[in-house]
Coordinates of C-alpha atoms and ligand atoms in Angstrom, one line a residue:
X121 CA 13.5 9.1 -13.5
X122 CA 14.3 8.2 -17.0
X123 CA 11.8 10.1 -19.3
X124 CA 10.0 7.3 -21.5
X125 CA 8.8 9.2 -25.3
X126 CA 6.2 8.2 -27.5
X127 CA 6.9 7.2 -31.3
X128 CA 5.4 5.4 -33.9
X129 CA 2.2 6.6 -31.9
X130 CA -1.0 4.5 -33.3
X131 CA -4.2 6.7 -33.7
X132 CA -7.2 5.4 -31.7
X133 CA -9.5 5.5 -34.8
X134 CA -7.3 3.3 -37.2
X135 CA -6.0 -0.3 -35.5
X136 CA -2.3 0.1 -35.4
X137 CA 0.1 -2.7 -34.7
X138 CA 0.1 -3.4 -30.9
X139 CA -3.7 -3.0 -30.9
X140 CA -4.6 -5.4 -33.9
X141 CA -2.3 -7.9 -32.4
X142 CA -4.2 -7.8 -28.8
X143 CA -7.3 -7.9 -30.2
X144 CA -6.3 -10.6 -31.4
X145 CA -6.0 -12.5 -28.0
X146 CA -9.3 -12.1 -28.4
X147 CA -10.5 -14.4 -31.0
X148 CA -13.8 -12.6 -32.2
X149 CA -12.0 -9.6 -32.4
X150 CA -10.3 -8.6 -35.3
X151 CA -9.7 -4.9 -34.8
X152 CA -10.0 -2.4 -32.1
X153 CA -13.3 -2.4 -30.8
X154 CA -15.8 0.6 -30.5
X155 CA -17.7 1.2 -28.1
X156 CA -21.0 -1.1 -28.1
X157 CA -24.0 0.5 -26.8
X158 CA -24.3 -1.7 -23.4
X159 CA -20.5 -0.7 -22.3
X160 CA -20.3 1.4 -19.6
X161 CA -17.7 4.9 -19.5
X162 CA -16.4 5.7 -16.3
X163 CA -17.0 6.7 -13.6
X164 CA -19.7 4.8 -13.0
X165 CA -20.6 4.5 -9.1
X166 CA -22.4 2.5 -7.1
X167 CA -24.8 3.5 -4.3
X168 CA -23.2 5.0 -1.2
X169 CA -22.4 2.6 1.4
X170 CA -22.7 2.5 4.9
X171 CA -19.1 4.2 6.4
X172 CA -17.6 3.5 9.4
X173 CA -16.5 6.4 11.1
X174 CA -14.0 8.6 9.6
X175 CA -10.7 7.8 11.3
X176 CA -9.0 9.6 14.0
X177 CA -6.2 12.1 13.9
X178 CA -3.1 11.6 13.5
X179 CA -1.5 10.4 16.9
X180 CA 0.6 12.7 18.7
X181 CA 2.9 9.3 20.0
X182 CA 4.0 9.0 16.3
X183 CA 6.4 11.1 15.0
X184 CA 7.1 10.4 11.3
X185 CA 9.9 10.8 9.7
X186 CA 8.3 11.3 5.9
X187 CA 4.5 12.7 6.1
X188 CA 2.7 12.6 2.8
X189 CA -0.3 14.0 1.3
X190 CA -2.6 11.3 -1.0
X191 CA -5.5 12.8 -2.8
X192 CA -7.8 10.8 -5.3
X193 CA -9.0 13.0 -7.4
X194 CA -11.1 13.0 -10.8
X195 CA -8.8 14.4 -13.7
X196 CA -7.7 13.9 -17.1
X197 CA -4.6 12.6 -18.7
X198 CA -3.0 13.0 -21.9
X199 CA -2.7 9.1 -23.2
X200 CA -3.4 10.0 -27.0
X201 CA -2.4 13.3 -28.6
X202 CA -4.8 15.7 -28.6
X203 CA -7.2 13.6 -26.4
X204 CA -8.0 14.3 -22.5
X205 CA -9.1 11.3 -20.7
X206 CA -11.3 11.0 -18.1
X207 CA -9.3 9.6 -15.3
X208 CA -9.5 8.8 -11.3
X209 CA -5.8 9.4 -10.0
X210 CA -4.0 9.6 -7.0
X211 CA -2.0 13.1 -6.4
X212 CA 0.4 13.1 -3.9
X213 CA 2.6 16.0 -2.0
X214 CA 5.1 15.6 0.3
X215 CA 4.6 17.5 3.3
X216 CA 7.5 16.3 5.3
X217 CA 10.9 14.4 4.5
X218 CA 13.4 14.3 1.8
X219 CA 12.2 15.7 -1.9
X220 CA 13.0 12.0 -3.7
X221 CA 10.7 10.4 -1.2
X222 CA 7.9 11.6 -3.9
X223 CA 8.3 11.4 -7.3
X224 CA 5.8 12.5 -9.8
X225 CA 5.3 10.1 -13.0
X226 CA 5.8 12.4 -15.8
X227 CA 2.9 12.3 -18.3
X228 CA 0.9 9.8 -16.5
X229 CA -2.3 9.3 -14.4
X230 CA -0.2 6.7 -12.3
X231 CA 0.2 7.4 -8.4
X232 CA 3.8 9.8 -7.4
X233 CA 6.5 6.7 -7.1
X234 CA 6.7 6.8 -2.6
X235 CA 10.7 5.7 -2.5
X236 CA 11.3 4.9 1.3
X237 CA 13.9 3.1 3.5
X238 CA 13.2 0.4 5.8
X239 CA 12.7 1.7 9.7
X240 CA 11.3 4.5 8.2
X241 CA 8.0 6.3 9.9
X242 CA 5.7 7.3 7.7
X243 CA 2.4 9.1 7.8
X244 CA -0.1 9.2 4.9
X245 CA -3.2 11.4 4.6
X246 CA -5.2 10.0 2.4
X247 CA -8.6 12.2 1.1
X248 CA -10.8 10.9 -1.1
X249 CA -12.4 13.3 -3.2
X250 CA -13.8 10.5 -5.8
X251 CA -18.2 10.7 -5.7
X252 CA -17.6 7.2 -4.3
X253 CA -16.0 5.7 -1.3
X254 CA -12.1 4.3 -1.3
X255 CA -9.5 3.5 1.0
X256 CA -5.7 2.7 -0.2
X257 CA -3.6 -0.5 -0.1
X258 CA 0.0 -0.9 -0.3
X259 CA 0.5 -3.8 -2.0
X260 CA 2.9 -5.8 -0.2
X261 CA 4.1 -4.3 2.9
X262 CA 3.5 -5.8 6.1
X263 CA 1.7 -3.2 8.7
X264 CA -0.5 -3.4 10.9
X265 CA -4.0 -4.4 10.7
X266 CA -5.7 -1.0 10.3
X267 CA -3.2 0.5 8.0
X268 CA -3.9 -1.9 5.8
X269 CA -6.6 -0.6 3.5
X270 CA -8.6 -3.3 4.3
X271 CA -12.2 -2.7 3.0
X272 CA -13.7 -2.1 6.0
X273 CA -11.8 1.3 6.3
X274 CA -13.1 2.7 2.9
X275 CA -13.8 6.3 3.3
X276 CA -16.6 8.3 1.6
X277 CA -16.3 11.5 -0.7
X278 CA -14.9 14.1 1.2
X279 CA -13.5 12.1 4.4
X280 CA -9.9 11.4 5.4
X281 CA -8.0 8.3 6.1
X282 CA -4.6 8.7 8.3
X283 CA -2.2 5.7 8.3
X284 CA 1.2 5.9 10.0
X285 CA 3.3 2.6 10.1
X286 CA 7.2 1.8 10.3
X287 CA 8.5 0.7 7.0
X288 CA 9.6 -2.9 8.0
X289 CA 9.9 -4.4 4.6
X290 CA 12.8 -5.1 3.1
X291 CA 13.8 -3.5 -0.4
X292 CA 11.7 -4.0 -2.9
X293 CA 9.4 -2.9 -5.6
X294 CA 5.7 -2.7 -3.6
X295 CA 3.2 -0.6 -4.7
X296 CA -0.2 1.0 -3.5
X297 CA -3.6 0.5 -5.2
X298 CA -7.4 1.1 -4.2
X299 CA -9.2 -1.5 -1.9
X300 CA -13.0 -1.2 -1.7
X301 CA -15.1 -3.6 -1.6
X302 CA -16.2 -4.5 -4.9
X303 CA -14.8 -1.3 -7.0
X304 CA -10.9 -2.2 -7.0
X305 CA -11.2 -3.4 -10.5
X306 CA -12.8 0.2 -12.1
X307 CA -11.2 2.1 -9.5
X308 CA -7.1 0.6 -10.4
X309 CA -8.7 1.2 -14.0
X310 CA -9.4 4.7 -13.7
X311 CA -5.8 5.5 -13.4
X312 CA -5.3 5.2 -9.6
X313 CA -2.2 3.2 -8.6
X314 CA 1.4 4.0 -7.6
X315 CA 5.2 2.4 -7.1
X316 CA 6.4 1.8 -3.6
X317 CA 9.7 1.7 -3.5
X318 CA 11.4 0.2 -0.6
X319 CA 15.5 0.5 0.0
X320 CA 17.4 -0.4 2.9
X321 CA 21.4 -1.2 3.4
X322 CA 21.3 -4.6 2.2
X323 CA 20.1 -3.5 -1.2
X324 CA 22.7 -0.3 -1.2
X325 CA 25.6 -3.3 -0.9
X326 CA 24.5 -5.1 -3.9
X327 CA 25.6 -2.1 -5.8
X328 CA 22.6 -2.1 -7.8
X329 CA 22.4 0.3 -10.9
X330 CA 20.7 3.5 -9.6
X331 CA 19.0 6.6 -10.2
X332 CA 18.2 6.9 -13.5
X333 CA 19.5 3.5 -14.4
X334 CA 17.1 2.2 -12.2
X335 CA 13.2 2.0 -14.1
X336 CA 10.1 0.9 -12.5
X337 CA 7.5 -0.7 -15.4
X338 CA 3.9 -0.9 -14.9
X339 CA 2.0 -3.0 -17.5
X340 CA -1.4 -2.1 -17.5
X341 CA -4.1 -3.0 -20.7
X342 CA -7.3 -0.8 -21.4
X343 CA -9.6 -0.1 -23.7
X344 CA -10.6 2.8 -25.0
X345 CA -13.8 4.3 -27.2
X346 CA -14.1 6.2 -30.4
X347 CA -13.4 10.0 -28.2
X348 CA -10.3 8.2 -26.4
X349 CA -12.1 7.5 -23.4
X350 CA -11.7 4.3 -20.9
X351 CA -14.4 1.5 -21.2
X352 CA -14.5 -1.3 -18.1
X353 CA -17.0 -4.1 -18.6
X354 CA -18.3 -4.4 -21.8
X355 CA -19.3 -7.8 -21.8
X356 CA -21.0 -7.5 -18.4
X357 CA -21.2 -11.3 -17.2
X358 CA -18.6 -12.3 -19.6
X359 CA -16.0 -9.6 -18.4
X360 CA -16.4 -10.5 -14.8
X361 CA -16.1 -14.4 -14.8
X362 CA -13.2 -14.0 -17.3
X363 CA -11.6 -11.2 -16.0
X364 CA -11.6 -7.4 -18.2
X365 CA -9.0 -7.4 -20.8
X366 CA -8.2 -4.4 -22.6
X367 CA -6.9 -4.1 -26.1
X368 CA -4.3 -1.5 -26.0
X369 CA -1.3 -2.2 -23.9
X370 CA 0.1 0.8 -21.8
X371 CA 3.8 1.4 -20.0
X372 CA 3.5 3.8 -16.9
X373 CA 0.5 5.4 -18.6
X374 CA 1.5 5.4 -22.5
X375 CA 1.0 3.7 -25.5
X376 CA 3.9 2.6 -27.9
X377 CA 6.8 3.1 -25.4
X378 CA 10.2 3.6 -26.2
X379 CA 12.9 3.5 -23.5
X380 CA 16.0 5.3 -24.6
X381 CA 18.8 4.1 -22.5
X382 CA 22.5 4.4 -22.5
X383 CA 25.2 1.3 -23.2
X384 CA 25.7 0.1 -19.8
X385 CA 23.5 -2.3 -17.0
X386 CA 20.3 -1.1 -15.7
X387 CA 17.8 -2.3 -13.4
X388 CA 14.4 -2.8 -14.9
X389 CA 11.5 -3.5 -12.0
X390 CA 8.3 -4.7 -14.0
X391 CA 5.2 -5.0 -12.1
X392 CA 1.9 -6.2 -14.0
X393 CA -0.8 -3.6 -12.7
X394 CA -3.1 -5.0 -15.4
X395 CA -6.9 -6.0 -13.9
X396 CA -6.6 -9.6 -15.3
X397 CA -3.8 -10.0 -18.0
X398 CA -1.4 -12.4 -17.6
X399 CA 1.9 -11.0 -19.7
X400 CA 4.8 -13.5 -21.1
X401 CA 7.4 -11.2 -21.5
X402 CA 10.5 -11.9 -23.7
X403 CA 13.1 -9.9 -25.6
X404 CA 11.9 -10.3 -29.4
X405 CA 15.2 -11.5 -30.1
X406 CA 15.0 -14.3 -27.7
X407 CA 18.0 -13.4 -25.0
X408 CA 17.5 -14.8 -22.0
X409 CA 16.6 -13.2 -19.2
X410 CA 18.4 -12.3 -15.6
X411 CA 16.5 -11.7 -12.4
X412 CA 17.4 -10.2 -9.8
X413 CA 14.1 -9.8 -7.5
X414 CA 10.6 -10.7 -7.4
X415 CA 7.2 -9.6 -5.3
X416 CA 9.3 -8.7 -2.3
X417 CA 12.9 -7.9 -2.9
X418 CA 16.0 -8.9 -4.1
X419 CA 16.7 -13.0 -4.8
X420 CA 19.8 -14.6 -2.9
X421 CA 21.6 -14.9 -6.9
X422 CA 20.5 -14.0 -10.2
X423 CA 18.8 -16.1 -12.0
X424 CA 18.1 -16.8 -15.5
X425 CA 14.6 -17.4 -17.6
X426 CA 14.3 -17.9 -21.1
X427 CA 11.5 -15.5 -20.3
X428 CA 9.1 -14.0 -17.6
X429 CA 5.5 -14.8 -17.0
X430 CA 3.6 -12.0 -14.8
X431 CA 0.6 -12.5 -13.4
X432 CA -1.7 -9.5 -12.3
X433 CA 0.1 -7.8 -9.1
X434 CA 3.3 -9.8 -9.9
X435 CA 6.9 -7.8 -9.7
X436 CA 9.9 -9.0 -11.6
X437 CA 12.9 -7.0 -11.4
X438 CA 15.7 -8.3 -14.3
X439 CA 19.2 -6.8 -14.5
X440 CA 19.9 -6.1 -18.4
X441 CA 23.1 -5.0 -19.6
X442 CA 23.3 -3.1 -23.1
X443 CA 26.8 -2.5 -23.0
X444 CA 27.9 -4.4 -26.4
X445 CA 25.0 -3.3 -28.3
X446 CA 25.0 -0.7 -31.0
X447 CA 24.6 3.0 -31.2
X448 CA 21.1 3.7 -32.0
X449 CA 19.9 -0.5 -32.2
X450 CA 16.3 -1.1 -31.0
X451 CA 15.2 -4.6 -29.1
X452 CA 11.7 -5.2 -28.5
X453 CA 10.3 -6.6 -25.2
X454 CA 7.1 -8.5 -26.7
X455 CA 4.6 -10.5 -24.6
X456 CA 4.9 -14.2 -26.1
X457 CA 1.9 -16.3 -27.5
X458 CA 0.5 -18.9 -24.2
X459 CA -2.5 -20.3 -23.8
X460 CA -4.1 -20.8 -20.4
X461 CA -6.5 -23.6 -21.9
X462 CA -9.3 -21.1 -21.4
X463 CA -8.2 -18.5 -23.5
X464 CA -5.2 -18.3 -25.9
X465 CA -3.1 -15.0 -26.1
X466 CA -0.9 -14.2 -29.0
X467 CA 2.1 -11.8 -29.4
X468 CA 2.1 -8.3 -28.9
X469 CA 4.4 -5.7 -28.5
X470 CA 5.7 -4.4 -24.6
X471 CA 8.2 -2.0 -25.4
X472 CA 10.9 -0.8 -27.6
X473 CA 14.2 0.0 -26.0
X474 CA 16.5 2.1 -28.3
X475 CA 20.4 2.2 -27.3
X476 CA 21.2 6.0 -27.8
X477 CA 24.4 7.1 -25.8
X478 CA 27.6 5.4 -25.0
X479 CA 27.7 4.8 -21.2
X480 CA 31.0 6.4 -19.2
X481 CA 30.7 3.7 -16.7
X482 CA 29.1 0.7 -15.7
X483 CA 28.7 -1.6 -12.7
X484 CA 29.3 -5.5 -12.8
X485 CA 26.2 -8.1 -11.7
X486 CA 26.8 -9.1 -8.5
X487 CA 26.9 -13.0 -8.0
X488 CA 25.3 -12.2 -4.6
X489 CA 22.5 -10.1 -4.1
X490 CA 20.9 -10.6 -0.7
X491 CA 19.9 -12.7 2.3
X492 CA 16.5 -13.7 1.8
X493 CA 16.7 -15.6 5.1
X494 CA 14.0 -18.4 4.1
X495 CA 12.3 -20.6 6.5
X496 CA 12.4 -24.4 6.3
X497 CA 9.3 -26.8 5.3
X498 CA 9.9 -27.9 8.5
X499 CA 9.0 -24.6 10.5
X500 CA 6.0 -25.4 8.8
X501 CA 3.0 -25.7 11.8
X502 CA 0.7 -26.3 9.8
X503 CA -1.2 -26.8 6.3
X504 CA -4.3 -25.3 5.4
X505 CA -6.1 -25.7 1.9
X506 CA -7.3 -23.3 -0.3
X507 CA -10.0 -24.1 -2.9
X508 CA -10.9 -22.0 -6.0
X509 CA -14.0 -22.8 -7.3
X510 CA -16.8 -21.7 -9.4
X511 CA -20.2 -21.3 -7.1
X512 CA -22.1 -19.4 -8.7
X513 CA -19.2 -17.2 -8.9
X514 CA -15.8 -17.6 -8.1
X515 CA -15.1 -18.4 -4.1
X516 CA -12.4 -19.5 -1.7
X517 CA -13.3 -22.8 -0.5
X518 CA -17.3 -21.7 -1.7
X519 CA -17.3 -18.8 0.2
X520 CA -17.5 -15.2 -0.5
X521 CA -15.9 -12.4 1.2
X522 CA -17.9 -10.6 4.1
X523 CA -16.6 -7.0 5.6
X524 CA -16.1 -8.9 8.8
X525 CA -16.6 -12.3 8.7
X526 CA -14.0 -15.1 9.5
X527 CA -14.1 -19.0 9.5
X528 CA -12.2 -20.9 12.5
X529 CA -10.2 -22.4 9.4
X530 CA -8.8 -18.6 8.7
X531 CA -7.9 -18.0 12.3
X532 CA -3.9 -18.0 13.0
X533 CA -2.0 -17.9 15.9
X534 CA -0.1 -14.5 15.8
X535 CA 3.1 -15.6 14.7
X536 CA 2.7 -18.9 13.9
X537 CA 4.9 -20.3 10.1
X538 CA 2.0 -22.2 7.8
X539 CA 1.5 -23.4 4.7
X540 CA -1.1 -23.0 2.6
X541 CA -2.2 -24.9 -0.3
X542 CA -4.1 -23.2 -3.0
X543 CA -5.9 -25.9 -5.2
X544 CA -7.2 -24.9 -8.8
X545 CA -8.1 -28.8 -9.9
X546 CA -11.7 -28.8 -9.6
X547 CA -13.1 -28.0 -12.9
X548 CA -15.8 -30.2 -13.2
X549 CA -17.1 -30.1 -9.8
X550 CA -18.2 -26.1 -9.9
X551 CA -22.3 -26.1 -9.6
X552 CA -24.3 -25.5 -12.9
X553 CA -23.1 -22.8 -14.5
X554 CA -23.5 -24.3 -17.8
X555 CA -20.4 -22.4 -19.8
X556 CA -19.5 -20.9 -17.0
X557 CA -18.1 -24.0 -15.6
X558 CA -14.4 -22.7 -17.2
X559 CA -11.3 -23.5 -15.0
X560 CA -9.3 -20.1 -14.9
X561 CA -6.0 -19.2 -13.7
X562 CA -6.1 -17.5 -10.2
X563 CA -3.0 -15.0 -9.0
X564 CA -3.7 -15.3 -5.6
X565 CA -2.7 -12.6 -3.1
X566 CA -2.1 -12.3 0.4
X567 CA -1.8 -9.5 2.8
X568 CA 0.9 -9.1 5.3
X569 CA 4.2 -10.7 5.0
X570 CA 5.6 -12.2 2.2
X571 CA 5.7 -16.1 1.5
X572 CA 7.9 -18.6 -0.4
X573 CA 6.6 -21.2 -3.4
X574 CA 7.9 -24.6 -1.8
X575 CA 6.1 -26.5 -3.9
X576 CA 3.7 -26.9 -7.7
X577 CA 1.8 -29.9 -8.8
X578 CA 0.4 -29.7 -11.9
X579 CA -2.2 -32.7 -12.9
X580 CA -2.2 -34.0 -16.6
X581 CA -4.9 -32.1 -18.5
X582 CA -3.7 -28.6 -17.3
X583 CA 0.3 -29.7 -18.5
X584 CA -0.1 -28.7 -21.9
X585 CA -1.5 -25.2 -20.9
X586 CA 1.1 -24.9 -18.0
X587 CA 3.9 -25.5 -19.4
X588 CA 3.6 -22.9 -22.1
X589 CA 4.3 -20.4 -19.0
X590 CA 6.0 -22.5 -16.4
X591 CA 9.8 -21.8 -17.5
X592 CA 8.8 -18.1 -16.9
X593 CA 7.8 -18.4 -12.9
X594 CA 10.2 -17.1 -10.6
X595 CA 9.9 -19.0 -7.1
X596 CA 13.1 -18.5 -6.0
X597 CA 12.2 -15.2 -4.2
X598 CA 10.0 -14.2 -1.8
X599 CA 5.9 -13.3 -3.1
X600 CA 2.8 -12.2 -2.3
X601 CA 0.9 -13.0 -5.4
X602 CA 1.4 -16.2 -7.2
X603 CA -0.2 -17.8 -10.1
X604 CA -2.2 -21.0 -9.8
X605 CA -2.7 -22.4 -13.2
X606 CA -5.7 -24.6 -14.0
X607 CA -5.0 -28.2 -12.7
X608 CA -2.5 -26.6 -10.3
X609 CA -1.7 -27.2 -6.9
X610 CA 0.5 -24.6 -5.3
X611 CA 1.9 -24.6 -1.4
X612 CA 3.1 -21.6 0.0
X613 CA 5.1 -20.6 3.6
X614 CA 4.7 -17.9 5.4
X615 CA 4.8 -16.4 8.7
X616 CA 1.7 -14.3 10.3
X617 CA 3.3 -12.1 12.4
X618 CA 3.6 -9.1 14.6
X619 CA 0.5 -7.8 14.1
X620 CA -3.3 -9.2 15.3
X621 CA -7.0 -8.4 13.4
X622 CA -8.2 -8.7 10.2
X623 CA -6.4 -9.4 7.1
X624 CA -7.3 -10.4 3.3
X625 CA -6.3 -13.1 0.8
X626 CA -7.7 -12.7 -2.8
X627 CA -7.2 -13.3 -6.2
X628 CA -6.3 -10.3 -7.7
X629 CA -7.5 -10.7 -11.1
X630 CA -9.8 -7.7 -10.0
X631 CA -12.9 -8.4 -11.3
X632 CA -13.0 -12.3 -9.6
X633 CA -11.9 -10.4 -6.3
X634 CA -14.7 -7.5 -6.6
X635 CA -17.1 -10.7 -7.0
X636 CA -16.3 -11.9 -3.6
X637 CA -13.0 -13.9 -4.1
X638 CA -11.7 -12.8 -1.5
X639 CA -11.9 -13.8 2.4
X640 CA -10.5 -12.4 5.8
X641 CA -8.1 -14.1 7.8
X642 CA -7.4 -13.2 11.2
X643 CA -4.4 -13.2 13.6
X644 CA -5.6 -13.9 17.1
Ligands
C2O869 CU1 -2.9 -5.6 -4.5 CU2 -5.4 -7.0 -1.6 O1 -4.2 -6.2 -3.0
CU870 CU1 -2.0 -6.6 -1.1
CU871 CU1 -9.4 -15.5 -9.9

């Protein structure tokens, strides 16, 4: 992988560019924040909870054809010079299958990049070694019930978790993340997180640009104290209705990137692993943008967007040729100004790209990409509706998640094609939380397969805010995670299949789903 270097690095103690200009998303914030004296450092854990069992060996049935080693660990990173950060991480070590299946990320406290093929077999130890319990998620991918990290298989300091499943996804850019009960937000902020790469032969005849010319992104904002260490939750209450937002922007693990590529077409996979940011991103120059792929895999044709909005857990993959530009020219990837009604964001800088080889060859975007093989409105067996409202705190039609608990109205036939309609237009009708009554916007997240956007409705006093980050959704493609804007109505089609038990959907601005925004459906 392309090494990414730091310059025009901006010392913590002095506001520099990018982090005046996200503080000032922030409109009582002026300048990087210290540390106030009710803001918690990390770790900070929570009782131990009751475990279940630890899980079983590995089966002897399964024969993998890639085994891998997971380890969370505590650690430091080097994010600022001179500086070690207290981090949680995940380390990783291949102990069976081709060396590129594991990829470290250079310099960074992310996760090792898993690259795998569809129909592959795959068996992952994971061992927690954090003083609190965890159990891993992979974002995306469609296994069965108990190798899905769901909660309920959080393991305590010390214990193992053993998942084996068959890659049956089709390429794309997934990736793996923490999942326990009410510490995913602190724990994805610690560090721990990871790409999951996914290829397969309908991706290798697209012809896409490769190996080094192909870069996976993660945008992820934090905050940091006066000794360069991570704060979470410094406005307590505040922090968790809202959602945490940090005030330094970092790329794979680094402040002030710059990407040095060479004059020819690459692939750039951007996934937003931030807790609750919502990201605009545009080229500072104003090109347009062309996509190739969202949340799971390549779109049937490119596409173009005058820009990209990505919502927490969202993936956009664009294809950008720099053939044409200049030897040693710089564009800026910036996130736009938007406002969600709520809260107003202004600009701020992503990434610097600096053009600084000629290429010796380059490949030509292909006009078609892939078969995404969509279903019909019609398949459609039925609708079911999705509230998000403010009880208290936030809830899925006013309820809360529970380890094990399931309503008849989130019980599916295994295999059946639905819809599902998630409705953010009640503002007004939350229950006296005085200024908590807010109307946010919710990316909401399912588990198991992937779903297509068939339809948005957005209702006259969310337009204004809506439209300053509609042009920049990208529904042609199949999701998991899709943003529901206040005043928005958003329908979704899926399938549940293959695969019975206990499944989540959530929003995954991490803070509302470590609240209890989150329920269990099941397949029966
Ligand atoms: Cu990215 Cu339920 O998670
Ligand atoms: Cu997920
Ligand atoms: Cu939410």
């Amino acid at each position: 992988m392309t090494k990414l270097t730091r310059r025009n690095f901006i010392r913590l103690a002095g506001a520099g560019a990018a982090t005046a200009v996200l503080a000032a998303c922030n409109p009582n914030s002026t300048n990087l924040t210290p540390t106030s004296p009710g803001e918690t450092p990390l770790p900070a854990t929570l009782p131990p909870a009751t475990l279940p069992p630890p899980t079983a060996v590995p089966s002897a049935d399964f024969v993998p054809d890639v085994e891998i080693a997971l380890r969370a660990v505590e650690d430091t990173a080097v994010i600022f010079p001179n500086v070690n950060t207290n981090v949680w991480r995940i380390q990783g070590e291949l102990l069976q299958g081709d060396a590129h299946t594991l990829q470290p990320v250079p310099d960074s406290y992310l996760g090792p990049t898993l690259r795998l093929r569809k129909g592959q077999k795959v068996r992952i130890h994971f061992t927690n070694e954090l003083p609190e319990e965890s159990i891993i998620h992979w974002h995306g991918l469609h296994v069965p019930a108990n190798m899905d990290g769901h909660p309920q298989y959080a393991v305590g300091s010390g214990q193992t978790y053993v998942y084996e499943f068959e890659v049956l996804n089709r390429a794309g850019t997934y990736w793996y993340h923490p999942h326990p009960h009410g510490r995913t937000g602190p724990q994805v902020y610690a560090g721990m997180a990871g790409f999951f790469l996914v290829s397969d032969d309908e991706e290798d005849a697209a012809n896409l640009p490769s190996g080094e010319y192909d870069i996976p992104l993660v945008l992820q904002d934090r905050r940091f104290d006066d000794n360069g260490q991570l704060v979470y939750l410094g406005n307590g209450m505040m922090d968790q209705m809202m959602g945490f937002l940090g005030n330094q922007l970092l790329i794979n693990g680094q402040p002030d990137v710059t990407l040095p590529v060479a004059a020819r077409a690459y692939r750039l996979r951007l996934l937003n692993g931030s807790n609750s940011r919502i990201y605009k991103v545009g080229w500072e120059d104003g090109s347009p943008f062309t996509v190739i792929g969202t949340d799971g895999g390549l779109l049937e044709k490119p596409v173009e967007r005058p820009y990209l909005t990505l919502a927490p857990a969202e993936r956009i993959e664009i294809w950008v040729d720099f053939n044409g530009r200049s030897l040693n020219s710089e564009l800026k990837l910036v996130s736009l100004p938007f406002t969600t009604g709520e809260f107003q964001s202004g600009q701020f800088p992503v990434l610097t790209v600096h053009i600084e080889r000629e290429a010796t060859e380059n490949v030509a975007l292909p006009e078609k990409l892939s078969s995404p093989n969509f279903f019909a409105a019609a398949d459609s067996e039925r609708t079911r509706t999705v509230a998000l409202l403010m009880q208290g705190g936030w809830t899925l039609n006013g309820r809360t998640f529970e380890m094990t608990g399931v309503t008849d109205d989130e019980t599916i036939p295994l295999n059946a094609i639905e819809t599902w309609e998630y409705v953010n237009d009640s503002a007004g009708r939350g229950m006296g939380m005085g200024m908590m009554n807010m109307s946010l916007p919710h990316p909401m997240h399912m588990h198991g397969e992937s779903f297509q956007v068939i339809e948005r409705q957005i209702n006259a006093s969310g337009k204004a805010a809506w439209e300053t980050l509609s042009e920049g959704f990208v529904d042609e493609g199949w999701k998991d995670t899709v943003l529901v804007m206040p005043g928005e109505r958003v329908k979704v089609l899926r399938r549940f299949g293959d695969f019975t038990g206990l499944f989540i959907y959530h929003c995954h601005n991490l803070e509302h789903e470590d609240m209890g925004m989150m329920r269990n459906f099941k397949i029966v």
